[in-house]
mmCIF file of C-alpha atoms in Angstrom:
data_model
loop_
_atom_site.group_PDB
_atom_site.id
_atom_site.type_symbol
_atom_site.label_atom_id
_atom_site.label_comp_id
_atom_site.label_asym_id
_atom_site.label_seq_id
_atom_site.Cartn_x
_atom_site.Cartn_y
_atom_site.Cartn_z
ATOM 1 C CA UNK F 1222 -17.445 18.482 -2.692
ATOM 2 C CA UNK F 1223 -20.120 18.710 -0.872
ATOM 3 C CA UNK F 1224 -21.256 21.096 1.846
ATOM 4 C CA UNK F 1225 -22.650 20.565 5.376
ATOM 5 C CA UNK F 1226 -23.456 22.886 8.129
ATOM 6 C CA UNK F 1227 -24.539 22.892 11.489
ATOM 7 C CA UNK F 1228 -25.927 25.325 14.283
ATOM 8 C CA UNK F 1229 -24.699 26.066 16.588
ATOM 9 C CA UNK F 1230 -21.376 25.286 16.648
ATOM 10 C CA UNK F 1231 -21.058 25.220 20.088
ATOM 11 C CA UNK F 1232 -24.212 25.737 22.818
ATOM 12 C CA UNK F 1233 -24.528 26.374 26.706
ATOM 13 C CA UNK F 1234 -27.699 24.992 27.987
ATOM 14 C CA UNK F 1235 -29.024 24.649 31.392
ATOM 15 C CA UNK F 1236 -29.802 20.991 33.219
ATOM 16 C CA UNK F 1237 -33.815 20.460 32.035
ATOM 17 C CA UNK F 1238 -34.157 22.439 29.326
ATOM 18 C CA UNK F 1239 -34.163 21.678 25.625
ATOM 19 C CA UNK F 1240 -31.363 22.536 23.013
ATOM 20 C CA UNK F 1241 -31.875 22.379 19.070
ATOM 21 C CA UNK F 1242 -29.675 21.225 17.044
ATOM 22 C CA UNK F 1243 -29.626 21.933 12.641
ATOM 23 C CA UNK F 1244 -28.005 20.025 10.149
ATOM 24 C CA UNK F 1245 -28.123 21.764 6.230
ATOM 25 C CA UNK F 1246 -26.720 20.505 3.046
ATOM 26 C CA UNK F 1247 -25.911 23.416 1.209
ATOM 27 C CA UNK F 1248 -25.914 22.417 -2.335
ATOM 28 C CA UNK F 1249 -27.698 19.035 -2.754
ATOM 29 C CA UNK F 1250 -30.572 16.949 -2.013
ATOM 30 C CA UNK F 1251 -30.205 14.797 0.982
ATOM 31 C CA UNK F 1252 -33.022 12.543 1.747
ATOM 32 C CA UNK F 1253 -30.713 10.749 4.166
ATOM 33 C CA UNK F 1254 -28.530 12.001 7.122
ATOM 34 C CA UNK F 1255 -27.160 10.341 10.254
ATOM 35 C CA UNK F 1256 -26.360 11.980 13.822
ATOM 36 C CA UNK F 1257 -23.486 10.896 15.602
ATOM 37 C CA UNK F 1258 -22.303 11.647 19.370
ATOM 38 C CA UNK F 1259 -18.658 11.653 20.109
ATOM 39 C CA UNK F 1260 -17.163 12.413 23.384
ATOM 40 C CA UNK F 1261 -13.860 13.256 24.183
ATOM 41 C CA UNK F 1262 -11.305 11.206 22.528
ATOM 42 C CA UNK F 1263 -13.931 8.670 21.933
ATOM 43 C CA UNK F 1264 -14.650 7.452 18.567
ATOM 44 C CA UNK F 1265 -18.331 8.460 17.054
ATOM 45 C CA UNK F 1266 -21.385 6.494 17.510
ATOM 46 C CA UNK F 1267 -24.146 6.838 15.245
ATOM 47 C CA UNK F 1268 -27.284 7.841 17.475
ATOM 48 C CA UNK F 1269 -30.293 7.651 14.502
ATOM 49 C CA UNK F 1270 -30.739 7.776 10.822
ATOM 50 C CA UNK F 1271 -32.695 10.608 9.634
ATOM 51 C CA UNK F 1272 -35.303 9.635 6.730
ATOM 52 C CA UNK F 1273 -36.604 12.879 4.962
ATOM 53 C CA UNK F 1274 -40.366 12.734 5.563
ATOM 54 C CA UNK F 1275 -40.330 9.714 7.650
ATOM 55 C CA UNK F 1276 -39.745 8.891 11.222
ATOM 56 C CA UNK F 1277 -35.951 8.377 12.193
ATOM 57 C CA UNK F 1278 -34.680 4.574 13.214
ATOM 58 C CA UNK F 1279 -32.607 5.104 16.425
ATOM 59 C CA UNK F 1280 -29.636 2.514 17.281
ATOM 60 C CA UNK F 1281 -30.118 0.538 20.380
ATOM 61 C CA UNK F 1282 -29.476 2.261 23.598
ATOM 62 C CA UNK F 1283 -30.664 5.856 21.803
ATOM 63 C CA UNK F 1284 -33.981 7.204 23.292
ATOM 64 C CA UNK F 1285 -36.263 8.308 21.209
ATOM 65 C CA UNK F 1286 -38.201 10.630 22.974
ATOM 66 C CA UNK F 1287 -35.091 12.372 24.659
ATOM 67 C CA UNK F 1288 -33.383 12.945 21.051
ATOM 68 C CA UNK F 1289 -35.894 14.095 18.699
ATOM 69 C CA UNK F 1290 -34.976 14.019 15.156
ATOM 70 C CA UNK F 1291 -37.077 15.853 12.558
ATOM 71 C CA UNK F 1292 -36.420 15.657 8.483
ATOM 72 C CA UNK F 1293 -38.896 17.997 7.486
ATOM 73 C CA UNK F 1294 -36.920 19.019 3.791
ATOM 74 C CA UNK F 1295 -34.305 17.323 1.579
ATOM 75 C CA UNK F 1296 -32.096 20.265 2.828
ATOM 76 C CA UNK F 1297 -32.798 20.225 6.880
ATOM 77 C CA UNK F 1298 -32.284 17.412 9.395
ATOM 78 C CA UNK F 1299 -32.937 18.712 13.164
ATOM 79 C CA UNK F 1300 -31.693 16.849 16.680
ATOM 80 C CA UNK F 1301 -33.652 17.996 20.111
ATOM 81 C CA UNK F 1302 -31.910 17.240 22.934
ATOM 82 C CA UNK F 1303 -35.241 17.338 25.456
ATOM 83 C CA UNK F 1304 -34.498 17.807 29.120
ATOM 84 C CA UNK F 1305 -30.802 17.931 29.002
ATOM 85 C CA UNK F 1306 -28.562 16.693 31.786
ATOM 86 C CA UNK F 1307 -24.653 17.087 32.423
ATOM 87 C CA UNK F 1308 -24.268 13.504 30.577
ATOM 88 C CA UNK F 1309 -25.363 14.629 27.185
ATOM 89 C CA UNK F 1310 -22.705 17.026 27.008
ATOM 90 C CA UNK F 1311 -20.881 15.795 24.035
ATOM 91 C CA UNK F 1312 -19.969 16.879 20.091
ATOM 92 C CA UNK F 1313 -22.585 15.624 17.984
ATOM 93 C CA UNK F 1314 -21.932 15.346 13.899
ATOM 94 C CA UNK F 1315 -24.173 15.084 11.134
ATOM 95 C CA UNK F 1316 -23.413 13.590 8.155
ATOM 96 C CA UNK F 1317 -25.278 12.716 4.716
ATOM 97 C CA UNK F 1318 -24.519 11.105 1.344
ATOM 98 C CA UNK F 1319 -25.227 13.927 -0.924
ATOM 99 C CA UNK F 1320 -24.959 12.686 -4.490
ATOM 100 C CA UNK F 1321 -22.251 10.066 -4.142
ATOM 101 C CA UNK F 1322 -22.784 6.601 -2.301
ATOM 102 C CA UNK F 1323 -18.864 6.983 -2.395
ATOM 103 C CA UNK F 1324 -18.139 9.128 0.094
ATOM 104 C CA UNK F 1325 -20.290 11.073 3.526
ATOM 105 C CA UNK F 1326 -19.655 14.575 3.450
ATOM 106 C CA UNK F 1327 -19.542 15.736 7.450
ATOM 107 C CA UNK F 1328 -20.482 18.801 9.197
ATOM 108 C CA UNK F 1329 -18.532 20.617 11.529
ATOM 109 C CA UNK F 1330 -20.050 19.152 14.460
ATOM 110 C CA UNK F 1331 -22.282 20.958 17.701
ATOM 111 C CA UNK F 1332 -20.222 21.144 21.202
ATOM 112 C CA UNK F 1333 -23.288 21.029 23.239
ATOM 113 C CA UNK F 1334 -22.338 21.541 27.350
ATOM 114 C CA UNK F 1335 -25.451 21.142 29.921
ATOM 115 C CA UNK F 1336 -24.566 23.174 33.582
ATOM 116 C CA UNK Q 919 -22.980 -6.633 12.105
ATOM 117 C CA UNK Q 920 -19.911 -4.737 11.040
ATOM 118 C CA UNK Q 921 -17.007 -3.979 13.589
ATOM 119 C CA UNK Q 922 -14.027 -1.928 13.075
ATOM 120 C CA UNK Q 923 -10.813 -2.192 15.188
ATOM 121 C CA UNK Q 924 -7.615 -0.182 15.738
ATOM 122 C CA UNK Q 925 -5.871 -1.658 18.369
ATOM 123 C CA UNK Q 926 -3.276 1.478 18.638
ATOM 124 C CA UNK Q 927 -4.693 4.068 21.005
ATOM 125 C CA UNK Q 928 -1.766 5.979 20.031
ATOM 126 C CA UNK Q 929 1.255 6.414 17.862
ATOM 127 C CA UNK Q 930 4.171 9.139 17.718
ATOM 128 C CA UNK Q 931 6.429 9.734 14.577
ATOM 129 C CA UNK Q 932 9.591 11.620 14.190
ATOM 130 C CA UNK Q 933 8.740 14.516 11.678
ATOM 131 C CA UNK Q 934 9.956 13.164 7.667
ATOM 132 C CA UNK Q 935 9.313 9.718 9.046
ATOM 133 C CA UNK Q 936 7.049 6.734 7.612
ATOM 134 C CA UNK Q 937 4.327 5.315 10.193
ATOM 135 C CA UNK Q 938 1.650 2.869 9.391
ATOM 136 C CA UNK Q 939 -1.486 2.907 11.622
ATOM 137 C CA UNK Q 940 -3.405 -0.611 11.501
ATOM 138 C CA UNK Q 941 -7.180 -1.427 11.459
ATOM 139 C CA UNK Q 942 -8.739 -4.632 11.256
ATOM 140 C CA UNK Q 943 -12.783 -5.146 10.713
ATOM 141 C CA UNK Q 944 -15.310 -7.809 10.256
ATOM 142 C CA UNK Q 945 -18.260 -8.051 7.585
ATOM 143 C CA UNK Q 946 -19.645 -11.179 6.373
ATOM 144 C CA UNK Q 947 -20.372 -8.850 3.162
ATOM 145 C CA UNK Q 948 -18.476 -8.676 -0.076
ATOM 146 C CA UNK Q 949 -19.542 -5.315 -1.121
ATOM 147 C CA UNK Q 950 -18.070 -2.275 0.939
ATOM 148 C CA UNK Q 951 -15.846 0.770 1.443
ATOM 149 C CA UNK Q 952 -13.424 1.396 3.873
ATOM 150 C CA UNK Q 953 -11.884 4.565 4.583
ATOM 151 C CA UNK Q 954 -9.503 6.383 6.984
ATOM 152 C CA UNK Q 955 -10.583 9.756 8.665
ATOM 153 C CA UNK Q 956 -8.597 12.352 10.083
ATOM 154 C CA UNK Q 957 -9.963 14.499 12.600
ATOM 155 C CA UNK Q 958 -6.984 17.218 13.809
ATOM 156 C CA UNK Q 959 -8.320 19.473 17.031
ATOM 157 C CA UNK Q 960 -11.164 21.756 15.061
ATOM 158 C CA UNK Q 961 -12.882 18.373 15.229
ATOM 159 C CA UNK Q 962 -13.822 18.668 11.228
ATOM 160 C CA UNK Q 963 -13.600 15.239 9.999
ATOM 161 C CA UNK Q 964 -11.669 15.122 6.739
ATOM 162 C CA UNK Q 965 -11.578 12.189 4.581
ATOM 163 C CA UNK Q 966 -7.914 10.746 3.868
ATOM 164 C CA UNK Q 967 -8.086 7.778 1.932
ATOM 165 C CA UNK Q 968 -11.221 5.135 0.568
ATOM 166 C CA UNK Q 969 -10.641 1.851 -0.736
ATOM 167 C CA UNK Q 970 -13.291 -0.033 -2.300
ATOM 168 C CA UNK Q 971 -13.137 -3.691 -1.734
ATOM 169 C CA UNK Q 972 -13.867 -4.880 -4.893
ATOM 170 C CA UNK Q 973 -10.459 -3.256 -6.396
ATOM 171 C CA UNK Q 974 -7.592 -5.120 -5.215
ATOM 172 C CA UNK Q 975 -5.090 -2.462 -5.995
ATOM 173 C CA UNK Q 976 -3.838 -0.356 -3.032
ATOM 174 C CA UNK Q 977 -5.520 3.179 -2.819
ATOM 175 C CA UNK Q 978 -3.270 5.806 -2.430
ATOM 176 C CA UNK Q 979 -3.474 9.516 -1.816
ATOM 177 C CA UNK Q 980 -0.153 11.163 -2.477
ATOM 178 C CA UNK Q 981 1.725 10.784 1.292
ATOM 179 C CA UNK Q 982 -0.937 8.641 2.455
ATOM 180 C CA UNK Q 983 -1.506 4.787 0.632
ATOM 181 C CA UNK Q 984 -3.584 1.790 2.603
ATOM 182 C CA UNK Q 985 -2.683 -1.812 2.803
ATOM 183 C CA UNK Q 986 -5.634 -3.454 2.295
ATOM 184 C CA UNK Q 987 -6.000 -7.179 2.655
ATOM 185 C CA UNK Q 988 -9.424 -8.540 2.140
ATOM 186 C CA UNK Q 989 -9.418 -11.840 3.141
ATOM 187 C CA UNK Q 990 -7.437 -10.955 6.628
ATOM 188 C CA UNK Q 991 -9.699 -8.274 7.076
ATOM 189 C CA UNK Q 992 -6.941 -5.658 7.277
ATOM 190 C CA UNK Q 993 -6.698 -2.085 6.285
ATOM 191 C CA UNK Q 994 -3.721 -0.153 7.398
ATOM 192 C CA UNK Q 995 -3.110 3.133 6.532
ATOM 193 C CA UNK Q 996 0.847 4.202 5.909
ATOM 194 C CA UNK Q 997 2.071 7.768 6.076
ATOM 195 C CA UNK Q 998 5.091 8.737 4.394
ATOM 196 C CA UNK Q 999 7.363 11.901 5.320
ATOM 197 C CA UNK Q 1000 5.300 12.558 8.228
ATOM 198 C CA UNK Q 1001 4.356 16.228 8.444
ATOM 199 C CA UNK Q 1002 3.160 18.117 11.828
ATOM 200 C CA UNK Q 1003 0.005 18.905 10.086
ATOM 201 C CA UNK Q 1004 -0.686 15.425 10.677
ATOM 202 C CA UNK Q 1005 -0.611 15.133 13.915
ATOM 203 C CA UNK Q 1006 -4.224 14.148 14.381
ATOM 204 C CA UNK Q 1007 -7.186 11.773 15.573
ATOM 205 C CA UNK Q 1008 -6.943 9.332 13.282
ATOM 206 C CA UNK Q 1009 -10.503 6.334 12.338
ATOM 207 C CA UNK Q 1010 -10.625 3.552 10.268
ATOM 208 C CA UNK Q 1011 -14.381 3.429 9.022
ATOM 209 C CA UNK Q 1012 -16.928 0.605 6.911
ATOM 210 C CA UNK Q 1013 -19.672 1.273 4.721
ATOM 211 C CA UNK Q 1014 -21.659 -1.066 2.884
ATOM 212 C CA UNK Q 1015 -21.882 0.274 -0.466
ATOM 213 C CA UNK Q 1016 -25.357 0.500 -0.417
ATOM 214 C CA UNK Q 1017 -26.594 3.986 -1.070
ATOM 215 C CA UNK Q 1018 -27.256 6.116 2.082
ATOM 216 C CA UNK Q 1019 -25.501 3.692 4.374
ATOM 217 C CA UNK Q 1020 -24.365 4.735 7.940
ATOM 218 C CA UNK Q 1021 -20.346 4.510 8.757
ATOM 219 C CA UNK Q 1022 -19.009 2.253 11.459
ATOM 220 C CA UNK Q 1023 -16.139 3.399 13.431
ATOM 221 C CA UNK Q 1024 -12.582 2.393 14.989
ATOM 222 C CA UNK Q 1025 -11.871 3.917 18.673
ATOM 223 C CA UNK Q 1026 -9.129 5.586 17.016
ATOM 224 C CA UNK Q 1027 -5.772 6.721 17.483
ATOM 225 C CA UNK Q 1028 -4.278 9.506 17.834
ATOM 226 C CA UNK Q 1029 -1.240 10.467 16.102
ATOM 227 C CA UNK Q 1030 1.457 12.815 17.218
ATOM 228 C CA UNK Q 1031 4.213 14.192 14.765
ATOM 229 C CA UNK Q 1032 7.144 15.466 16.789
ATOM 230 C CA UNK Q 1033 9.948 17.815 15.181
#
């Protein structure tokens, strides 16, 4: 199947300051990927589709400008997290299609904490 | 819009045992997937089980088999001979089966195995 990876896997950042976040699909093309927050014990909500070489749609309630999402290559999806506070500590998850309209292949997921 | 419910925040099964963990959604489409997730404490999410709606036979996946019934809306998921490996986080998802389409979620529930 395929592969997806993220980094970091897990990041310390402090309250104001900006955190990146990289989703890669190892071994396929993915013009489409989608970032999801999940809190603790909480089910995952999708945050914004990520078009390769087009601007993201963001779901309702998702800022734009605070969670920057950049799909520069069919392999690389990026998520800014721009002046972070304590409340967007969370796991965020990327996933993507790859080849199959079957099945999303998920990465491992970024444990981002803001002090 | 889609919605996906599981109404069981959580469910405990004697090890060997047979449990069935229920999920009910709501599309006005006629062309979709459902699936079941399992996400145990490293937080990967690992597909289970996926049922395409259009096939009205039962998927199953060795231990694991679904009881899907389309026009109620219903997609249960039934694990036989319960192991502690699958004590776990467990989601009910929808995806239209468009190409590149985004998952909706269940809150979840979280299953414990006990010996």
């Amino acid at each position: 199947g395929a592969v997806v990876s993220q980094h970091p896997s897990w990041v310390i950042c402090k309250s104001g300051t900006s955190v990146k976040i990289e989703c890669r699909s190892l071994d396929f093309q993915a013009t489409t990927m989608f970032w999801y927050r999940q809190f603790p014990k909480q089910s995952l909500m999708l945050m914004a589709t990520s078009n390769e070489g087009s601007k993201a749609t963001y779901e309702q309630g998702v800022e734009k400008d605070k969670f920057l999402i950049n799909h520069a290559s069919l392999t690389l999806s990026t998520l800014t997290v721009t002046s972070a506070h304590p409340e967007d500590s969370s796991f965020y998850i990327c996933t993507t299609s790859g080849r199959s309209r079957h099945e999303q292949y998920f990465g491992p997921g970024t444990r981002l904490t803001v002090t | 819009a889609q919605t996906v419910t599981q109404s069981q925040p959580e469910m405990s099964v004697q090890e060997a045992e047979t449990v069935t963990l229920s999920c009910t959604y709501d599309t006005s489409e006629n062309n979709y997937y459902l699936f079941w997730y399992k996400q145990p404490p490293s937080r990967q999410m690992i597909l289970v089980i996926r049922q395409e709606a259009y096939k009205q036979q039962n998927a199953t996946e060795n231990r694991f088999s679904v009881n899907f019934q389309k026009a109620a809306k219903s997609f249960s998921l039934k694990i036989s001979d319960s192991q502690l490996g699958d004590t776990a986080m467990y989601f009910c998802a929808f995806s239209l089966m468009e190409y590149g389409n985004k998952l909706v979620f269940g809150a979840g529930t979280i299953l414990r195995v006990k010996s």
